XYZ file of C-alpha atoms in Angstrom:
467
model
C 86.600 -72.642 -171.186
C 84.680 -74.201 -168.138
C 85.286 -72.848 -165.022
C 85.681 -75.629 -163.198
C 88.503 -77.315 -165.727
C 90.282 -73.545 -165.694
C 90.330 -73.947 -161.697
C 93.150 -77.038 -162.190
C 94.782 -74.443 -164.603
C 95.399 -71.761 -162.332
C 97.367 -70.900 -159.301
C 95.048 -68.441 -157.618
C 96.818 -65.294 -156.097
C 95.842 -64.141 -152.675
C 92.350 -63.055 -152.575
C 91.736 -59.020 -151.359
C 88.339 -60.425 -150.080
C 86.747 -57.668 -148.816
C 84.747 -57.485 -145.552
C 81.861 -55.708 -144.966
C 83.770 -53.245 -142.454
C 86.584 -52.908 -145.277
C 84.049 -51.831 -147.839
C 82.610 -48.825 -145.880
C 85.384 -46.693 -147.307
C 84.884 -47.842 -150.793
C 83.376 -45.331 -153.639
C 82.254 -47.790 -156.904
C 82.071 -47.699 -160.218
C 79.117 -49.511 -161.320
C 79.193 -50.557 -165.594
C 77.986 -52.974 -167.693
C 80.536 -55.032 -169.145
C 78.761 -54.875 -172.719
C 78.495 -51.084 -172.565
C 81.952 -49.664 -170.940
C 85.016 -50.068 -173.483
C 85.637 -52.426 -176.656
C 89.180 -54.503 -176.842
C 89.506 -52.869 -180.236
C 89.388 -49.228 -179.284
C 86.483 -48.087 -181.167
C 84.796 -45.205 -180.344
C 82.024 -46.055 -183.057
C 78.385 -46.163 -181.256
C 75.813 -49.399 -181.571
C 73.306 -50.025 -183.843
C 71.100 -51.767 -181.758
C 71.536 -51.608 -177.841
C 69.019 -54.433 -177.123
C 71.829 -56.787 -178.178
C 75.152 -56.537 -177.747
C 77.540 -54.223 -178.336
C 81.056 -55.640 -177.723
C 81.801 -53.996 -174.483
C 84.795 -56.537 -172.877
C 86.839 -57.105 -169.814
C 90.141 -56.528 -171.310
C 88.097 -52.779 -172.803
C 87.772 -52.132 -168.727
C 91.683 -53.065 -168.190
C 92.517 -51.000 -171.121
C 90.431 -48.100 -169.056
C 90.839 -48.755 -165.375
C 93.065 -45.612 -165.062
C 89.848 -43.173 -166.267
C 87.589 -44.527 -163.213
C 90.605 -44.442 -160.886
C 90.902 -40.877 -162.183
C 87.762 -39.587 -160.755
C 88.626 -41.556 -157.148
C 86.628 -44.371 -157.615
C 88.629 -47.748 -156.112
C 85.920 -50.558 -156.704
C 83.606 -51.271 -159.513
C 80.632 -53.381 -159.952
C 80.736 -55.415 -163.337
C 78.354 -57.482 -164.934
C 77.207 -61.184 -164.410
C 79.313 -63.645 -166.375
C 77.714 -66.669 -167.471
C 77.378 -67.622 -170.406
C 74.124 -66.132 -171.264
C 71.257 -66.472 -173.913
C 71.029 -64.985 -176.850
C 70.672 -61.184 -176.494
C 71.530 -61.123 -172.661
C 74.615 -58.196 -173.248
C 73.601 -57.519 -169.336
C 74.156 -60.653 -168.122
C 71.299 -61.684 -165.948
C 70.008 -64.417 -168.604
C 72.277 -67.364 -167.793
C 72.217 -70.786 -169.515
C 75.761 -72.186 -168.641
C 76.357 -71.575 -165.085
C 80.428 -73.066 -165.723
C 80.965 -70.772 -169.331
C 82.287 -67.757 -169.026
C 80.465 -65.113 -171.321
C 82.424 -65.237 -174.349
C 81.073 -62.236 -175.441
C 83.135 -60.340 -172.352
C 85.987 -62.655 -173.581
C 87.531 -65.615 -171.415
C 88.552 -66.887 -168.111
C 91.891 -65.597 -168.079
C 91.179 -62.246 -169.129
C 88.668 -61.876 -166.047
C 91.158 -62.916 -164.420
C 93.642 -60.019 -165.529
C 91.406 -57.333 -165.016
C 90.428 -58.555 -161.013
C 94.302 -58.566 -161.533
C 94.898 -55.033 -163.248
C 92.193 -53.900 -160.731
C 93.933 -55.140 -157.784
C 97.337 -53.686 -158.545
C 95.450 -50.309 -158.993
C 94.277 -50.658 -155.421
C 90.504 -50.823 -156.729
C 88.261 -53.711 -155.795
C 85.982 -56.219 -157.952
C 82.384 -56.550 -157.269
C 80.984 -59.299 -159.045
C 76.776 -59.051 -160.258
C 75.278 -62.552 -159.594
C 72.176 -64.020 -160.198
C 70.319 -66.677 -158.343
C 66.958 -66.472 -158.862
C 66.571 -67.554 -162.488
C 67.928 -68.263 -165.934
C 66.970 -67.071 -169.501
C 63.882 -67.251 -171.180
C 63.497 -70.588 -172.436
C 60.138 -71.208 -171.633
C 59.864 -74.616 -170.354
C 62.348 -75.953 -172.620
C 65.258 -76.645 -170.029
C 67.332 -79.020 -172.424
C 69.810 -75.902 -173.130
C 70.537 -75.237 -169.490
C 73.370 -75.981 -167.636
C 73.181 -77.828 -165.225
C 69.787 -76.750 -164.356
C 68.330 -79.036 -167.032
C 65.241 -80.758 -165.887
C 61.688 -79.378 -164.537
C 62.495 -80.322 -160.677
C 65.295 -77.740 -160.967
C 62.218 -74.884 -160.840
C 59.328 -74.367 -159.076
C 55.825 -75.505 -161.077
C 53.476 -72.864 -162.301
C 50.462 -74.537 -159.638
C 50.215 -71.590 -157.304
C 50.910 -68.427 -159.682
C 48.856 -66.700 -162.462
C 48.275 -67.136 -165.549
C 51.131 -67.180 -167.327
C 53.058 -68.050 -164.386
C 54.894 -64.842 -163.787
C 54.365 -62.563 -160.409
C 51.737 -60.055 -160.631
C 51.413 -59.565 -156.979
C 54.015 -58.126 -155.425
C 52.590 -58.024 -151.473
C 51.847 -61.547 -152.344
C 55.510 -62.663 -150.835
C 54.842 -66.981 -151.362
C 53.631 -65.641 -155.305
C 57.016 -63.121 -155.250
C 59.260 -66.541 -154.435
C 57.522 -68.704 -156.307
C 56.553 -67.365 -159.981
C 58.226 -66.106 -162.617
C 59.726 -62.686 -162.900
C 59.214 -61.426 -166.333
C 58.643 -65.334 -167.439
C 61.843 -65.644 -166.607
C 62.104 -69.795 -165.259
C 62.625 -69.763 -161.346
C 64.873 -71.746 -159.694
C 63.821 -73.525 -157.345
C 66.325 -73.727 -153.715
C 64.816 -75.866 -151.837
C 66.218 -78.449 -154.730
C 68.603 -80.417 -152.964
C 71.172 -80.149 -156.322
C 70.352 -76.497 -156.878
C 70.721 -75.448 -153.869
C 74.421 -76.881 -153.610
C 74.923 -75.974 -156.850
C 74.623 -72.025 -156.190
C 76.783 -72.357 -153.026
C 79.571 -74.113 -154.814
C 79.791 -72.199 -157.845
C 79.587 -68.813 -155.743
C 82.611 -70.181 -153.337
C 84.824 -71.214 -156.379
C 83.884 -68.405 -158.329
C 85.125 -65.567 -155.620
C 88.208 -68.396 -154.901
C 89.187 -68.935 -158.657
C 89.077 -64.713 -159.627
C 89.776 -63.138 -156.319
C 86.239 -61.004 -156.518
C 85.981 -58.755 -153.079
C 82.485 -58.392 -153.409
C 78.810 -59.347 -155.272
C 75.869 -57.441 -155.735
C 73.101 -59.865 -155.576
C 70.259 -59.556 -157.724
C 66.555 -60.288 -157.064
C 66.494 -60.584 -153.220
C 63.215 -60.796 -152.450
C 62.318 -63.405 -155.247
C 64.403 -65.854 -153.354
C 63.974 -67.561 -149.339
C 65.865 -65.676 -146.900
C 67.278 -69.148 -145.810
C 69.060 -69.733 -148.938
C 70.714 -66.437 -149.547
C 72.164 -66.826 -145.702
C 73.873 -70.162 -146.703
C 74.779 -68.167 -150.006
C 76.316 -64.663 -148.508
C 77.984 -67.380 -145.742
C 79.765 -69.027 -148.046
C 80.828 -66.216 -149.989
C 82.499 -65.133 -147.498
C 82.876 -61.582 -148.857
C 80.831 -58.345 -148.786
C 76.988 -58.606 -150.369
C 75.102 -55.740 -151.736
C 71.792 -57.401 -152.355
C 69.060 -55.822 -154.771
C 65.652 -54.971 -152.758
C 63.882 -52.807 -155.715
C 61.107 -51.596 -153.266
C 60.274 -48.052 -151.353
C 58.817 -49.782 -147.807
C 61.679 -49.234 -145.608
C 60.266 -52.358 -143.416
C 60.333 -54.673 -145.957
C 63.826 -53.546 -147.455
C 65.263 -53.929 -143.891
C 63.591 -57.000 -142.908
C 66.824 -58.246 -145.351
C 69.173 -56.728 -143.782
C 71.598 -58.887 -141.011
C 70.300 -59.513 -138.180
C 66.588 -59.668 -139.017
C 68.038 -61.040 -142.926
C 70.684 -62.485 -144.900
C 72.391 -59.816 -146.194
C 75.056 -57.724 -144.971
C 74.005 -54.614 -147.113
C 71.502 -53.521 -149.551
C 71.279 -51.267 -152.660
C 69.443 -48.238 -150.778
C 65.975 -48.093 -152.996
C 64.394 -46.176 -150.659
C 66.450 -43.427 -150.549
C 66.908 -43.602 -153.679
C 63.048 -42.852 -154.496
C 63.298 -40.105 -151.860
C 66.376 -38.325 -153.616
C 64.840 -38.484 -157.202
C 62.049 -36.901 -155.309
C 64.024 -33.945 -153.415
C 66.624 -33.071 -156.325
C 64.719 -34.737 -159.570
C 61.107 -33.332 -158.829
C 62.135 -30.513 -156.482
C 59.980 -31.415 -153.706
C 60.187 -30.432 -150.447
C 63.899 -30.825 -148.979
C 62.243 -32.033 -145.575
C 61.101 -35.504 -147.570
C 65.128 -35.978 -146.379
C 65.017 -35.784 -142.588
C 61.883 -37.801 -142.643
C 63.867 -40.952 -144.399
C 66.846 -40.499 -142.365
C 64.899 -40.669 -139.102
C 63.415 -43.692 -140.820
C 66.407 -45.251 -141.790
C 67.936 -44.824 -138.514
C 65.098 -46.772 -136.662
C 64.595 -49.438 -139.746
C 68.179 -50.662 -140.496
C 71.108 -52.109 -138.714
C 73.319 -50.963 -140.423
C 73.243 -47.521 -142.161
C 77.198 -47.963 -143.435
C 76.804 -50.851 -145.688
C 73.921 -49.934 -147.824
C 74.340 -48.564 -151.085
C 73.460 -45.505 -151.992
C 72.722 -44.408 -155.617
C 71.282 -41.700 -157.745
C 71.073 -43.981 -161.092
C 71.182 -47.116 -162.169
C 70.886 -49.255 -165.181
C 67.394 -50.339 -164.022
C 65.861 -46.658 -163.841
C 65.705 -44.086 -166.223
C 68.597 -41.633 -165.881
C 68.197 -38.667 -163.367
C 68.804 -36.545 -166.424
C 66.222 -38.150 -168.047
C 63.770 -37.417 -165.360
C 65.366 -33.896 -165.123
C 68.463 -32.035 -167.375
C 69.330 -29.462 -164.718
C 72.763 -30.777 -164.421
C 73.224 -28.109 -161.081
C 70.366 -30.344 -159.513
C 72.309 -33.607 -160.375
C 75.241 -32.095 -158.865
C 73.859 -31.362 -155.057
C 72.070 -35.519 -155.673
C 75.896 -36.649 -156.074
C 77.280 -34.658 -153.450
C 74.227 -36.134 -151.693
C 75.178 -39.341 -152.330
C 78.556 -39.148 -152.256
C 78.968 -37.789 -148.693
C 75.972 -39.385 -147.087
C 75.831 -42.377 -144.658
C 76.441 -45.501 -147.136
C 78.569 -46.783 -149.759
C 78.113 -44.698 -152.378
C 77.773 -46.322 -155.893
C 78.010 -44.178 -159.351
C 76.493 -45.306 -162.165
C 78.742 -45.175 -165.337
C 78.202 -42.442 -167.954
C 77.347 -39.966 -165.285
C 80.546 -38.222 -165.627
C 79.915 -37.723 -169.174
C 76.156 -36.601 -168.500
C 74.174 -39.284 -169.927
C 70.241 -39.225 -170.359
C 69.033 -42.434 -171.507
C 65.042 -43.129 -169.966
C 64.263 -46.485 -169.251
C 65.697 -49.465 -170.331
C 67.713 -50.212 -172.339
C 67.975 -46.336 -173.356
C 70.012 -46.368 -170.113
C 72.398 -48.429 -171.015
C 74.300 -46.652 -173.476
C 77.960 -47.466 -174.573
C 80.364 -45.496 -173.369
C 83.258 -45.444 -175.743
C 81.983 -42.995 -178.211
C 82.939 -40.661 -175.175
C 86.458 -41.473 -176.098
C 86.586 -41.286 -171.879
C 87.148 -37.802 -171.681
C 88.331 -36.484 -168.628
C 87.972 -32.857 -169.008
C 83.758 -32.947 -168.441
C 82.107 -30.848 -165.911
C 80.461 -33.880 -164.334
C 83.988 -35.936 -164.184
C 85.772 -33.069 -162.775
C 82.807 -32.773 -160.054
C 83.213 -36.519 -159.328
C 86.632 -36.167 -158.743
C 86.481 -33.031 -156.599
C 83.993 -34.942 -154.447
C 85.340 -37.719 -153.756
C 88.562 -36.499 -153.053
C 87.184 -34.471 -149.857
C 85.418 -38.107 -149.036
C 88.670 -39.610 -148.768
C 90.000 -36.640 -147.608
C 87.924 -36.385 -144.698
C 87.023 -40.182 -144.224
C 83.366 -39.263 -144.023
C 82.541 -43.368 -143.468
C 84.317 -43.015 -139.674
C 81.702 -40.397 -138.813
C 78.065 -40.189 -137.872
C 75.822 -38.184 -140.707
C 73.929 -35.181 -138.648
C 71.234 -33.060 -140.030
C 71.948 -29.514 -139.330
C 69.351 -27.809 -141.155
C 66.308 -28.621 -142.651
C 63.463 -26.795 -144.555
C 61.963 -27.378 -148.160
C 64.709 -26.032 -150.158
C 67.513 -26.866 -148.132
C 69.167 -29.134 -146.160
C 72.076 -29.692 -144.407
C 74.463 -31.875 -142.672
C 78.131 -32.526 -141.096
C 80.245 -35.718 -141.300
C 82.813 -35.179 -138.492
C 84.236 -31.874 -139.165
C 82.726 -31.828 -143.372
C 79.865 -29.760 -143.551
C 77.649 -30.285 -146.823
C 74.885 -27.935 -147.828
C 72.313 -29.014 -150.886
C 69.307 -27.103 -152.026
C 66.896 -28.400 -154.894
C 66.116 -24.637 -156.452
C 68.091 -25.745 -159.654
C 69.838 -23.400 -161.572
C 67.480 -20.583 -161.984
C 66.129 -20.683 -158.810
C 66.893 -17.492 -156.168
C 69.807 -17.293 -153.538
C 69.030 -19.287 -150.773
C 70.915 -18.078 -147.541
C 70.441 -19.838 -143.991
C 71.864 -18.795 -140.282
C 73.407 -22.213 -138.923
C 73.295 -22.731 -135.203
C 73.778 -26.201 -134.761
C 76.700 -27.169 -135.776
C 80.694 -28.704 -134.574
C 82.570 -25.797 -135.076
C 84.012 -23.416 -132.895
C 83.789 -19.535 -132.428
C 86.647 -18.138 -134.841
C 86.765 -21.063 -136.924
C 87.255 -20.766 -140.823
C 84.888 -22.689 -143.052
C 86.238 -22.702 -146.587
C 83.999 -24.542 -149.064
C 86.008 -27.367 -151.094
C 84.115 -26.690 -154.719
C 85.645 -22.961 -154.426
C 88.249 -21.978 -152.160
C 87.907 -18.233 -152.402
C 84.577 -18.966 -150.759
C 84.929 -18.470 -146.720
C 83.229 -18.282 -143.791
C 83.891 -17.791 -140.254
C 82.191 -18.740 -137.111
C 81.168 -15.857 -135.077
C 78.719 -15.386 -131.895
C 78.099 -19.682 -132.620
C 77.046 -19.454 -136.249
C 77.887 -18.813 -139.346
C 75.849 -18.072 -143.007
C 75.406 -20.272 -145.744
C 74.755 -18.720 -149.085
C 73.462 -20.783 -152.094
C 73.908 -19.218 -155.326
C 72.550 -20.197 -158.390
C 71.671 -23.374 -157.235
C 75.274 -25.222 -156.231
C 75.512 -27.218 -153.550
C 78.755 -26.019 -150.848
C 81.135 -28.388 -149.122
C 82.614 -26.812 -145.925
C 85.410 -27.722 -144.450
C 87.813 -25.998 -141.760
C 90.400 -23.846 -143.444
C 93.959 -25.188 -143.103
């Protein structure tokens, strides 16, 4: 059904609507709506994941209660236009007004915002703006982005149109990513278009949030009318490692009131993936500190579903562990991508993007539990209220406290030696009992102004003052 006729259809409930400030305390869930749970039940795997697979919204109502299990309380779903053949991820849009009848139909995204909502979990909604699917210059099956004035001409770009510069920034907002058509905002009909159908969109379904894809290919001007009229929280996508340019996005000097945290991201891979030198971490904080506004809002992440898995890249699942504890307790909204509890591999896309259902969503995983144990002393300890501080840095270990939660990571992996540090700089006072939250027989007390920390076979330790 068309959006816009299901609007007169519906009387919307209240909207959560999450601010930017609200969403500091959020953990999410990100999934592809293709890949997390089938309406039938099946646990039976795909034959071919470059199409799709029959992932649906009402298969993520059916399953809210095994994200909710590990502490999560928002996730990040998939765009929903109706999409061009093949387009199970969503960002191939020919119907801007269709709901992806392959995810099902308007009312059942409207139950799950709905299921989500009772659950206390929040919605974040992918969206694209930048582009639609690959239909060459054929725009007839568009909608309503039908004729050639709708995108911007292939004069100024390579051959074949598409972006092959990226320091070229005029080329990287101007051609074609992938060949994909470009839309062009400075189109007085496009332009309004977006903004209208991102305002009734978050008005018709109650979403809290969007993660906005392909910043950079897009004018800052536009996205600032777009986030403005939103109205809600926006995660926008800066897939680049130059902490100037991903910040130059970021509100005041940009649009956006967060962003997915890419360079930390390539920095962490590099730490606990490649087991280089722990130190690589205080560099980038002391970089993020003086580049961003706004270290709280962006959105940190380990894996997502355009990078090969970290497992991929390395199976040492003790290393993965002290990169989630990493990201889970670190300045930022942390953001897990799905299958990680159940230890997925997959390289680069679309190995990555593997269904989840032949899981059966078990709960009894190493990696679940490990989730769940984390995030519970995140919550626990409201790490977002407090100020990350490094307390110890050195190649194979680092170090740092979130008010009075004390997290210590080292990249030896499982076979690598003991790694024990004196801490001097620290919160805690003389006589004070440390207990660490992944093993509670584990203690420590202050004594003379510092205390050990003992890394054994690899595991990172979560501190906290015994109660």
């Amino acid at each position: 059904m068309c959006v816009r006729a299901f609007i007169s259809l519906v009387l919307v409930s209240a909207v959560i609507a999450g601010t930017s400030d609200q969403w500091r305390s959020r953990t999410i869930y990100q999934l592809l709506t293709d890949r997390f749970a089938r309406t039938d039940g099946s646990t039976a795997g795909c034959s071919n994941i470059k199409n799709y697979c029959g992932g649906s919204f009402q298969g993520i109502v059916d399953h809210l209660s095994y994200i909710q299990g590990m502490g999560f309380d928002a996730i990040w779903i998939s765009p929903i236009p109706e999409n061009y053949p093949g387009g199970f991820h969503g960002y191939w849009q020919t119907n801007l007004y269709n709901i992806n009848s392959n995810f099902g139909s308007s009312q059942d995204l409207l139950n799950l915002v709905k299921a989500a909502h009772q659950l206390g979990m929040w919605v974040m909604l992918d969206v694209v703006g930048n582009h639609v699917g690959p239909v060459g210059y054929d725009y007839s099956g568009i909608y309503p982005f039908n004729s050639s004035t709708h995108y911007h001409d292939c004069s100024p770009c390579p051959a074949g149109c598409s972006i092959s510069d990226w320091n070229n920034q005029p080329q990287v907002e101007w051609c074609r990513l992938a060949g994909l058509p470009d839309l062009d905002q400075s189109n007085a009909f496009v332009n309004s278009t977006l903004v209208s159908w991102i305002v009734e969109t978050i008005a018709t379904y109650g979403f809290d949030g969007i993660r906005i894809d392909t910043v950079p290919e897009v004018p800052m001007p536009f996205w600032a009318q777009y986030v403005g009229a939103a109205g809600v929280y926006a995660v926008g996508e800066v897939f680049n490692g130059n902490i100037p340019y991903v910040a130059s996005y970021q509100y005041p000097k940009g649009p956006m009131s967060g962003l997915l945290s890419y360079p930390m991201f390539f920095t962490m891979r590099s730490v606990f993936g490649q087991q280089q030198s722990m130190n690589q971490l205080e560099s980038e904080n002391q970089a993020y500190t003086s580049g961003f506004s706004d270290l709280g809002l962006m959105g940190t992440f380990l894996d997502n579903h355009d990078n090969a898995r970290f497992l991929n890249v390395n199976p040492d699942h003790t290393l993965y562990k002290n990169g989630l504890a990493y990201t889970l307790l670190s300045v930022g909204i942390p953001i897990i991508y799905y299958g990680t509890e159940q230890g997925f591999n997959g390289g680069n896309d679309p190995d990555n993007r593997e269904v989840l259902w032949t899981t059966a969503f078990a709960t009894n995983t190493d990696l679940y539990q490990f989730l769940q144990t984390v995030i519970t002393v995140r919550k626990k300890y409201q790490v977002w209220n407090s100020t990350q501080v490094q307390r110890y840095s050195d190649n194979s270990f680092y170090a740092f406290t979130r008010g009075n939660l004390f997290l210590a990571t080292t990249n030896v992996g499982s076979n690598g030696s003991p790694q024990t540090r004196p801490i001097t700089y620290h919160p805690y006072a003389d006589n004070t009992k440390l207990c660490n939250w992944l093993d509670n027989t584990d203690c420590v007390v202050v004594t003379n102004k510092q205390f050990n920390v003992q890394l054994v076979n690899g595991m990172p330790k979560i501190y906290v003052p015994s109660s």
